[in-house]
Amino acid sequence: MNKAMLTVLAALTMIMPAMANDTSAVLEAGGLVYTRQDSVDMLSEDLFISQEEIRVDYVFKNQANTDLETLVAFPMPAIGGFLDFNAALNDYEHDNFMGFTVKQDGEEIKPELQQRATVNSIDMTEEILARGVSLLPFSEATRAAIAKLPENVQKDWEVRGLILNTAYDPEQQTAPDYYPLWKLETVYWWRTTFPAGREVNVHHSYKPSVGGTVAMTFVRDGAPTPELDEYRERYCIDDAFLKTAIKLEKQQNYDAGIYFYEKWMSYILTTGANWGGPIGKFKLTVDKGDTKNFVSFCGENVRKVGPTTFEMTATDFYPEKDLHILLVVPSQ
């Protein structure tokens, strides 16, 4: 097998810009980031994706005659940064807002936490912490702490772009209501060792960001919309899936509460292009969650292996595009 550089990156960009106030975008994440170790092969990757959990199992082997130490990181998606940031998050109050866990050879690892808060690429981390304010931009505790800051500090933060006063009443003066504007970047990291000549099993999991909107946007009034071309590229929608979606749309009755809507999930795969070689054995399992849901995603030789699960396997796998999953879900 070709030597792998073990470079599995997580993207920090947000996808699917908000199309309406009732749309939540997806926060993309991926696998682990390793410093380069040319002597370590990735023998396999087993990736499972559902709305409740993403879990990944790797098997590595150090082909060198000596133990190799490396630094490992899991970058969380960046959050915040502007007023109308509208991404799917389940936990606004904790640093580990995606519930990230990691084990090596069955032993749980407790990683270190690094956080940086920036405004226009200027690091404001120490300024925020020095005032006793949490770095979490969407936390209720953060906004409560900002409200208690001295007025001169609030004004200074407003000038520096850290916060924005969102209170407005054209008929009377109203108390300020400050909203954090900084972007938070979070990275979990730890050191690990790959013993010479040994296979090492690494497992990590987290709760995905599941975005969506309250309707189907690629079909309307029994016909495809201009968004269909983008959906074909992103989710590999085929003619059969489109025909099903059009049929479902005709069954909708909003007065009776019967309609179909979209959910989206994503996982970064293209950082495989940074490796010295392909993944020896790759397995992807996607669980659509309910037999009434419909799913579409890009992959070769995908087969249904259970009532709600779909599987793709490949040998010497070299990912060429990121994985984006579309679910069409009934309201009832």
mmCIF file of C-alpha atoms in Angstrom:
data_model
loop_
_atom_site.group_PDB
_atom_site.id
_atom_site.type_symbol
_atom_site.label_atom_id
_atom_site.label_comp_id
_atom_site.label_asym_id
_atom_site.label_seq_id
_atom_site.Cartn_x
_atom_site.Cartn_y
_atom_site.Cartn_z
ATOM 1 C CA MET A 1 0.000 0.000 0.000
ATOM 2 C CA ASN A 2 1.163 3.549 -0.673
ATOM 3 C CA LYS A 3 2.176 5.571 2.336
ATOM 4 C CA ALA A 4 -0.561 7.795 3.746
ATOM 5 C CA MET A 5 0.151 11.136 5.262
ATOM 6 C CA LEU A 6 -2.738 10.783 7.676
ATOM 7 C CA THR A 7 -4.047 14.228 6.894
ATOM 8 C CA VAL A 8 -7.765 14.202 7.537
ATOM 9 C CA LEU A 9 -9.018 17.766 7.811
ATOM 10 C CA ALA A 10 -12.304 19.247 8.960
ATOM 11 C CA ALA A 11 -13.716 22.187 7.030
ATOM 12 C CA LEU A 12 -14.908 25.178 8.981
ATOM 13 C CA THR A 13 -17.100 26.758 6.358
ATOM 14 C CA MET A 14 -20.866 26.922 6.428
ATOM 15 C CA ILE A 15 -22.877 25.651 3.464
ATOM 16 C CA MET A 16 -26.300 26.252 1.976
ATOM 17 C CA PRO A 17 -26.802 29.981 2.605
ATOM 18 C CA ALA A 18 -30.083 30.792 4.281
ATOM 19 C CA MET A 19 -32.848 31.060 1.697
ATOM 20 C CA ALA A 20 -35.462 32.216 4.223
ATOM 21 C CA ASN A 21 -35.905 32.808 7.925
ATOM 22 C CA ASP A 22 -37.118 29.229 8.306
ATOM 23 C CA THR A 23 -33.954 27.753 6.798
ATOM 24 C CA SER A 24 -31.017 26.491 8.873
ATOM 25 C CA ALA A 25 -27.675 25.988 7.165
ATOM 26 C CA VAL A 26 -25.341 23.081 7.789
ATOM 27 C CA LEU A 27 -22.057 23.318 9.666
ATOM 28 C CA GLU A 28 -19.592 21.029 7.946
ATOM 29 C CA ALA A 29 -17.139 18.880 9.863
ATOM 30 C CA GLY A 30 -15.032 15.888 8.971
ATOM 31 C CA GLY A 31 -12.350 13.678 10.435
ATOM 32 C CA LEU A 32 -9.167 14.145 12.413
ATOM 33 C CA VAL A 33 -6.149 16.246 11.493
ATOM 34 C CA TYR A 34 -2.744 14.595 11.897
ATOM 35 C CA THR A 35 0.677 16.091 11.501
ATOM 36 C CA ARG A 36 2.463 14.399 8.636
ATOM 37 C CA GLN A 37 3.815 10.904 9.246
ATOM 38 C CA ASP A 38 4.858 9.266 5.966
ATOM 39 C CA SER A 39 5.559 5.927 7.640
ATOM 40 C CA VAL A 40 1.982 5.429 8.847
ATOM 41 C CA ASP A 41 -0.626 3.883 6.553
ATOM 42 C CA MET A 42 -4.382 4.270 6.867
ATOM 43 C CA LEU A 43 -5.488 0.692 6.388
ATOM 44 C CA SER A 44 -9.211 1.396 6.639
ATOM 45 C CA GLU A 45 -11.902 3.957 7.396
ATOM 46 C CA ASP A 46 -15.452 3.022 8.425
ATOM 47 C CA LEU A 47 -17.758 6.062 8.341
ATOM 48 C CA PHE A 48 -21.349 6.056 9.649
ATOM 49 C CA ILE A 49 -23.652 9.048 9.193
ATOM 50 C CA SER A 50 -27.142 9.615 10.604
ATOM 51 C CA GLN A 51 -29.084 12.606 11.876
ATOM 52 C CA GLU A 52 -28.196 11.643 15.445
ATOM 53 C CA GLU A 53 -24.520 10.707 15.117
ATOM 54 C CA ILE A 54 -21.449 10.668 12.933
ATOM 55 C CA ARG A 55 -18.899 8.061 13.930
ATOM 56 C CA VAL A 56 -15.645 7.094 12.290
ATOM 57 C CA ASP A 57 -13.379 4.099 12.886
ATOM 58 C CA TYR A 58 -9.850 4.166 11.492
ATOM 59 C CA VAL A 59 -7.147 1.508 11.462
ATOM 60 C CA PHE A 60 -3.587 2.812 11.104
ATOM 61 C CA LYS A 61 -0.284 0.959 10.920
ATOM 62 C CA ASN A 62 3.145 2.375 11.600
ATOM 63 C CA GLN A 63 5.442 0.741 9.040
ATOM 64 C CA ALA A 64 8.595 2.254 10.552
ATOM 65 C CA ASN A 65 11.063 0.504 12.874
ATOM 66 C CA THR A 66 10.565 3.120 15.597
ATOM 67 C CA ASP A 67 7.578 4.541 17.439
ATOM 68 C CA LEU A 68 6.197 7.749 15.968
ATOM 69 C CA GLU A 69 4.639 10.558 17.984
ATOM 70 C CA THR A 70 2.217 12.944 16.339
ATOM 71 C CA LEU A 71 -0.170 15.752 17.182
ATOM 72 C CA VAL A 72 -3.853 15.127 16.455
ATOM 73 C CA ALA A 73 -6.620 17.721 16.256
ATOM 74 C CA PHE A 74 -10.348 17.892 15.614
ATOM 75 C CA PRO A 75 -11.362 21.368 14.425
ATOM 76 C CA MET A 76 -14.992 22.142 15.195
ATOM 77 C CA PRO A 77 -16.884 24.266 12.649
ATOM 78 C CA ALA A 78 -16.557 27.994 13.304
ATOM 79 C CA ILE A 79 -19.715 29.606 14.669
ATOM 80 C CA GLY A 80 -20.924 33.191 14.874
ATOM 81 C CA GLY A 81 -19.275 36.082 13.101
ATOM 82 C CA PHE A 82 -22.293 38.052 11.964
ATOM 83 C CA LEU A 83 -25.811 38.945 13.058
ATOM 84 C CA ASP A 84 -27.814 36.663 10.773
ATOM 85 C CA PHE A 85 -25.664 33.571 11.305
ATOM 86 C CA ASN A 86 -28.281 30.854 10.922
ATOM 87 C CA ALA A 87 -26.827 27.382 11.235
ATOM 88 C CA ALA A 88 -28.190 24.196 12.732
ATOM 89 C CA LEU A 89 -26.866 23.861 16.292
ATOM 90 C CA ASN A 90 -28.233 21.690 19.076
ATOM 91 C CA ASP A 91 -26.191 23.048 21.983
ATOM 92 C CA TYR A 92 -25.538 26.742 22.473
ATOM 93 C CA GLU A 93 -24.278 26.602 26.051
ATOM 94 C CA HIS A 94 -21.261 24.265 26.038
ATOM 95 C CA ASP A 95 -17.789 24.385 24.488
ATOM 96 C CA ASN A 96 -18.220 20.891 23.059
ATOM 97 C CA PHE A 97 -21.360 21.834 21.152
ATOM 98 C CA MET A 98 -21.082 18.818 18.837
ATOM 99 C CA GLY A 99 -20.493 16.264 21.593
ATOM 100 C CA PHE A 100 -17.095 15.194 20.249
ATOM 101 C CA THR A 101 -15.500 12.063 21.776
ATOM 102 C CA VAL A 102 -12.391 10.097 20.786
ATOM 103 C CA LYS A 103 -10.802 6.760 21.718
ATOM 104 C CA GLN A 104 -7.577 5.010 20.734
ATOM 105 C CA ASP A 105 -7.397 1.229 21.065
ATOM 106 C CA GLY A 106 -10.509 1.388 23.249
ATOM 107 C CA GLU A 107 -9.100 3.921 25.704
ATOM 108 C CA GLU A 108 -10.893 7.257 25.956
ATOM 109 C CA ILE A 109 -8.762 10.309 25.225
ATOM 110 C CA LYS A 110 -9.425 13.611 26.966
ATOM 111 C CA PRO A 111 -8.225 16.231 24.503
ATOM 112 C CA GLU A 112 -7.070 19.759 25.217
ATOM 113 C CA LEU A 113 -9.316 22.650 24.168
ATOM 114 C CA GLN A 114 -8.183 25.675 22.190
ATOM 115 C CA GLN A 115 -10.600 28.508 21.413
ATOM 116 C CA ARG A 116 -10.089 31.760 19.553
ATOM 117 C CA ALA A 117 -12.617 34.576 19.127
ATOM 118 C CA THR A 118 -11.993 36.993 16.272
ATOM 119 C CA VAL A 119 -13.561 40.065 14.726
ATOM 120 C CA ASN A 120 -12.441 40.864 11.198
ATOM 121 C CA SER A 121 -9.545 38.422 11.722
ATOM 122 C CA ILE A 122 -8.404 40.317 14.848
ATOM 123 C CA ASP A 123 -7.992 38.098 17.914
ATOM 124 C CA MET A 124 -10.284 39.314 20.695
ATOM 125 C CA THR A 125 -10.044 36.202 22.897
ATOM 126 C CA GLU A 126 -8.161 37.733 25.831
ATOM 127 C CA GLU A 127 -10.286 40.901 25.778
ATOM 128 C CA ILE A 128 -13.493 38.867 26.103
ATOM 129 C CA LEU A 129 -12.182 36.512 28.783
ATOM 130 C CA ALA A 130 -10.667 39.365 30.803
ATOM 131 C CA ARG A 131 -14.164 40.797 31.204
ATOM 132 C CA GLY A 132 -15.523 37.487 32.488
ATOM 133 C CA VAL A 133 -17.586 36.831 29.367
ATOM 134 C CA SER A 134 -17.934 33.365 27.811
ATOM 135 C CA LEU A 135 -16.517 32.916 24.315
ATOM 136 C CA LEU A 136 -19.672 31.090 23.156
ATOM 137 C CA PRO A 137 -21.424 33.656 20.923
ATOM 138 C CA PHE A 138 -24.934 32.147 21.164
ATOM 139 C CA SER A 139 -24.979 31.343 24.865
ATOM 140 C CA GLU A 140 -27.605 32.988 27.051
ATOM 141 C CA ALA A 141 -24.895 33.336 29.708
ATOM 142 C CA THR A 142 -22.769 35.301 27.234
ATOM 143 C CA ARG A 143 -25.495 37.817 26.485
ATOM 144 C CA ALA A 144 -26.316 38.133 30.182
ATOM 145 C CA ALA A 145 -22.670 38.875 30.975
ATOM 146 C CA ILE A 146 -22.456 41.478 28.208
ATOM 147 C CA ALA A 147 -25.562 43.192 29.599
ATOM 148 C CA LYS A 148 -23.791 43.573 32.963
ATOM 149 C CA LEU A 149 -20.633 45.170 31.537
ATOM 150 C CA PRO A 150 -19.985 48.839 32.369
ATOM 151 C CA GLU A 151 -21.523 51.180 29.823
ATOM 152 C CA ASN A 152 -18.135 52.473 28.664
ATOM 153 C CA VAL A 153 -16.979 48.903 27.962
ATOM 154 C CA GLN A 154 -20.175 48.151 26.026
ATOM 155 C CA LYS A 155 -19.641 51.258 23.910
ATOM 156 C CA ASP A 156 -16.009 50.327 23.330
ATOM 157 C CA TRP A 157 -16.954 46.794 22.294
ATOM 158 C CA GLU A 158 -19.601 48.176 19.960
ATOM 159 C CA VAL A 159 -17.036 50.440 18.283
ATOM 160 C CA ARG A 160 -14.596 47.524 17.929
ATOM 161 C CA GLY A 161 -17.267 45.322 16.332
ATOM 162 C CA LEU A 162 -17.541 42.812 19.175
ATOM 163 C CA ILE A 163 -21.216 43.471 19.829
ATOM 164 C CA LEU A 164 -24.202 45.161 18.203
ATOM 165 C CA ASN A 165 -27.150 46.844 19.892
ATOM 166 C CA THR A 166 -30.225 45.173 18.385
ATOM 167 C CA ALA A 167 -32.826 47.064 20.442
ATOM 168 C CA TYR A 168 -34.967 49.462 18.409
ATOM 169 C CA ASP A 169 -38.187 51.312 19.078
ATOM 170 C CA PRO A 170 -38.918 54.318 16.821
ATOM 171 C CA GLU A 171 -41.381 55.790 19.315
ATOM 172 C CA GLN A 172 -39.398 55.721 22.536
ATOM 173 C CA GLN A 173 -35.955 55.223 23.960
ATOM 174 C CA THR A 174 -35.322 51.625 24.891
ATOM 175 C CA ALA A 175 -32.691 49.773 26.879
ATOM 176 C CA PRO A 176 -29.830 48.340 24.774
ATOM 177 C CA ASP A 177 -29.874 44.674 23.822
ATOM 178 C CA TYR A 178 -26.383 43.641 22.766
ATOM 179 C CA TYR A 179 -25.675 40.716 20.458
ATOM 180 C CA PRO A 180 -22.176 39.153 20.116
ATOM 181 C CA LEU A 181 -20.610 39.450 16.665
ATOM 182 C CA TRP A 182 -17.337 37.586 17.113
ATOM 183 C CA LYS A 183 -16.486 34.350 15.325
ATOM 184 C CA LEU A 184 -15.478 31.441 17.545
ATOM 185 C CA GLU A 185 -13.040 28.803 16.328
ATOM 186 C CA THR A 186 -12.710 25.708 18.511
ATOM 187 C CA VAL A 187 -10.110 22.942 18.207
ATOM 188 C CA TYR A 188 -9.695 19.853 20.342
ATOM 189 C CA TRP A 189 -6.148 18.444 20.243
ATOM 190 C CA TRP A 190 -3.908 15.814 21.850
ATOM 191 C CA ARG A 191 -0.628 13.946 21.371
ATOM 192 C CA THR A 192 -0.539 10.286 20.422
ATOM 193 C CA THR A 193 2.010 7.603 19.572
ATOM 194 C CA PHE A 194 1.910 4.988 16.826
ATOM 195 C CA PRO A 195 4.026 2.014 17.993
ATOM 196 C CA ALA A 196 6.398 0.512 15.418
ATOM 197 C CA GLY A 197 4.866 -2.262 13.323
ATOM 198 C CA ARG A 198 1.517 -2.200 15.121
ATOM 199 C CA GLU A 199 -2.023 -1.502 14.023
ATOM 200 C CA VAL A 200 -3.773 1.263 15.961
ATOM 201 C CA ASN A 201 -7.560 1.665 16.126
ATOM 202 C CA VAL A 202 -8.949 5.184 16.448
ATOM 203 C CA HIS A 203 -12.636 5.930 16.978
ATOM 204 C CA HIS A 204 -14.308 9.307 17.156
ATOM 205 C CA SER A 205 -17.889 10.481 17.083
ATOM 206 C CA TYR A 206 -19.954 13.646 17.267
ATOM 207 C CA LYS A 207 -23.467 14.919 16.662
ATOM 208 C CA PRO A 208 -23.834 16.371 13.171
ATOM 209 C CA SER A 209 -25.291 19.696 12.220
ATOM 210 C CA VAL A 210 -28.536 18.927 10.372
ATOM 211 C CA GLY A 211 -29.818 21.860 8.359
ATOM 212 C CA GLY A 212 -32.991 22.155 6.385
ATOM 213 C CA THR A 213 -35.920 24.170 5.161
ATOM 214 C CA VAL A 214 -39.695 23.858 5.461
ATOM 215 C CA ALA A 215 -40.293 22.926 1.824
ATOM 216 C CA MET A 216 -38.729 21.199 -1.163
ATOM 217 C CA THR A 217 -36.826 23.839 -3.086
ATOM 218 C CA PHE A 218 -35.838 21.842 -6.183
ATOM 219 C CA VAL A 219 -39.457 21.159 -7.244
ATOM 220 C CA ARG A 220 -42.466 23.462 -7.277
ATOM 221 C CA ASP A 221 -45.944 23.178 -8.817
ATOM 222 C CA GLY A 222 -45.148 19.783 -10.259
ATOM 223 C CA ALA A 223 -41.986 20.845 -12.072
ATOM 224 C CA PRO A 224 -38.263 21.271 -11.374
ATOM 225 C CA THR A 225 -37.016 24.668 -10.185
ATOM 226 C CA PRO A 226 -33.786 26.400 -11.297
ATOM 227 C CA GLU A 227 -32.131 24.952 -8.163
ATOM 228 C CA LEU A 228 -32.340 21.434 -9.600
ATOM 229 C CA ASP A 229 -28.984 21.665 -11.414
ATOM 230 C CA GLU A 230 -27.251 22.561 -8.148
ATOM 231 C CA TYR A 231 -29.022 19.703 -6.381
ATOM 232 C CA ARG A 232 -28.011 17.236 -9.088
ATOM 233 C CA GLU A 233 -24.384 18.248 -8.632
ATOM 234 C CA ARG A 234 -24.461 18.373 -4.852
ATOM 235 C CA TYR A 235 -26.660 15.377 -4.019
ATOM 236 C CA CYS A 236 -26.580 13.358 -7.263
ATOM 237 C CA ILE A 237 -30.367 13.495 -7.624
ATOM 238 C CA ASP A 238 -31.364 11.131 -10.431
ATOM 239 C CA ASP A 239 -34.526 11.081 -12.547
ATOM 240 C CA ALA A 240 -36.206 8.508 -10.297
ATOM 241 C CA PHE A 241 -35.663 10.636 -7.188
ATOM 242 C CA LEU A 242 -36.932 13.730 -9.008
ATOM 243 C CA LYS A 243 -40.033 11.862 -10.189
ATOM 244 C CA THR A 244 -40.719 10.761 -6.603
ATOM 245 C CA ALA A 245 -40.278 14.323 -5.295
ATOM 246 C CA ILE A 246 -42.736 15.692 -7.877
ATOM 247 C CA LYS A 247 -45.241 13.004 -6.900
ATOM 248 C CA LEU A 248 -44.827 13.837 -3.211
ATOM 249 C CA GLU A 249 -45.278 17.542 -3.868
ATOM 250 C CA LYS A 250 -48.630 16.889 -5.529
ATOM 251 C CA GLN A 251 -49.786 15.060 -2.384
ATOM 252 C CA GLN A 252 -49.141 18.061 -0.145
ATOM 253 C CA ASN A 253 -51.997 19.707 1.736
ATOM 254 C CA TYR A 254 -50.749 22.480 3.964
ATOM 255 C CA ASP A 255 -54.192 23.094 5.448
ATOM 256 C CA ALA A 256 -54.181 19.490 6.662
ATOM 257 C CA GLY A 257 -50.568 19.731 7.793
ATOM 258 C CA ILE A 258 -49.326 17.348 5.104
ATOM 259 C CA TYR A 259 -46.152 18.456 3.373
ATOM 260 C CA PHE A 260 -42.573 17.386 2.656
ATOM 261 C CA TYR A 261 -39.413 19.268 3.544
ATOM 262 C CA GLU A 262 -35.652 18.988 3.175
ATOM 263 C CA LYS A 263 -32.887 18.139 5.628
ATOM 264 C CA TRP A 264 -29.176 18.354 4.832
ATOM 265 C CA MET A 265 -26.038 16.789 6.266
ATOM 266 C CA SER A 266 -22.424 17.081 5.129
ATOM 267 C CA TYR A 267 -19.058 15.464 5.766
ATOM 268 C CA ILE A 268 -15.673 16.583 4.440
ATOM 269 C CA LEU A 269 -14.015 13.867 2.351
ATOM 270 C CA THR A 270 -11.890 15.747 -0.195
ATOM 271 C CA THR A 271 -8.986 16.235 2.179
ATOM 272 C CA GLY A 272 -8.080 12.732 1.058
ATOM 273 C CA ALA A 273 -6.380 14.549 -1.806
ATOM 274 C CA ASN A 274 -3.722 15.578 0.730
ATOM 275 C CA TRP A 275 -2.693 12.024 1.446
ATOM 276 C CA GLY A 276 0.302 10.226 0.022
ATOM 277 C CA GLY A 277 -2.003 7.404 -1.069
ATOM 278 C CA PRO A 278 -5.589 6.170 -0.947
ATOM 279 C CA ILE A 279 -7.486 4.629 1.972
ATOM 280 C CA GLY A 280 -6.926 0.871 1.877
ATOM 281 C CA LYS A 281 -10.537 -0.078 2.622
ATOM 282 C CA PHE A 282 -13.303 2.506 2.821
ATOM 283 C CA LYS A 283 -16.849 1.889 4.008
ATOM 284 C CA LEU A 284 -19.653 4.453 4.177
ATOM 285 C CA THR A 285 -23.010 3.793 5.836
ATOM 286 C CA VAL A 286 -25.813 6.373 5.618
ATOM 287 C CA ASP A 287 -28.926 5.971 7.768
ATOM 288 C CA LYS A 288 -31.903 8.004 6.554
ATOM 289 C CA GLY A 289 -33.607 7.581 9.930
ATOM 290 C CA ASP A 290 -37.119 6.524 8.956
ATOM 291 C CA THR A 291 -38.590 4.305 6.270
ATOM 292 C CA LYS A 292 -40.833 7.218 5.228
ATOM 293 C CA ASN A 293 -37.813 9.436 4.492
ATOM 294 C CA PHE A 294 -36.173 9.650 1.061
ATOM 295 C CA VAL A 295 -32.404 10.080 0.670
ATOM 296 C CA SER A 296 -29.993 11.037 -2.085
ATOM 297 C CA PHE A 297 -26.201 11.379 -2.013
ATOM 298 C CA CYS A 298 -23.268 10.830 -4.339
ATOM 299 C CA GLY A 299 -21.426 7.518 -4.285
ATOM 300 C CA GLU A 300 -20.476 4.574 -6.457
ATOM 301 C CA ASN A 301 -22.145 1.170 -6.167
ATOM 302 C CA VAL A 302 -24.355 2.282 -3.269
ATOM 303 C CA ARG A 303 -26.667 -0.484 -2.091
ATOM 304 C CA LYS A 304 -29.496 -0.690 0.410
ATOM 305 C CA VAL A 305 -28.507 -2.928 3.331
ATOM 306 C CA GLY A 306 -31.382 -2.311 5.749
ATOM 307 C CA PRO A 307 -34.809 -0.663 6.016
ATOM 308 C CA THR A 308 -33.167 2.775 6.433
ATOM 309 C CA THR A 309 -29.464 2.161 5.717
ATOM 310 C CA PHE A 310 -27.375 2.437 2.573
ATOM 311 C CA GLU A 311 -23.797 1.294 2.145
ATOM 312 C CA MET A 312 -20.866 2.013 -0.142
ATOM 313 C CA THR A 313 -17.529 0.193 -0.028
ATOM 314 C CA ALA A 314 -14.327 0.824 -1.966
ATOM 315 C CA THR A 315 -10.743 -0.411 -2.077
ATOM 316 C CA ASP A 316 -7.814 2.014 -2.411
ATOM 317 C CA PHE A 317 -10.348 4.803 -2.098
ATOM 318 C CA TYR A 318 -9.350 8.327 -3.111
ATOM 319 C CA PRO A 319 -12.216 10.782 -2.410
ATOM 320 C CA GLU A 320 -12.711 13.416 -5.074
ATOM 321 C CA LYS A 321 -15.639 15.395 -3.614
ATOM 322 C CA ASP A 322 -17.179 16.117 -0.244
ATOM 323 C CA LEU A 323 -20.202 14.155 0.892
ATOM 324 C CA HIS A 324 -23.543 15.984 0.979
ATOM 325 C CA ILE A 325 -26.723 14.159 1.943
ATOM 326 C CA LEU A 326 -30.269 15.240 1.082
ATOM 327 C CA LEU A 327 -33.268 13.935 3.000
ATOM 328 C CA VAL A 328 -36.865 14.545 1.944
ATOM 329 C CA VAL A 329 -38.967 14.103 5.057
ATOM 330 C CA PRO A 330 -42.756 14.015 5.549
ATOM 331 C CA SER A 331 -44.390 16.313 8.068
ATOM 332 C CA GLN A 332 -46.324 13.399 9.554
#
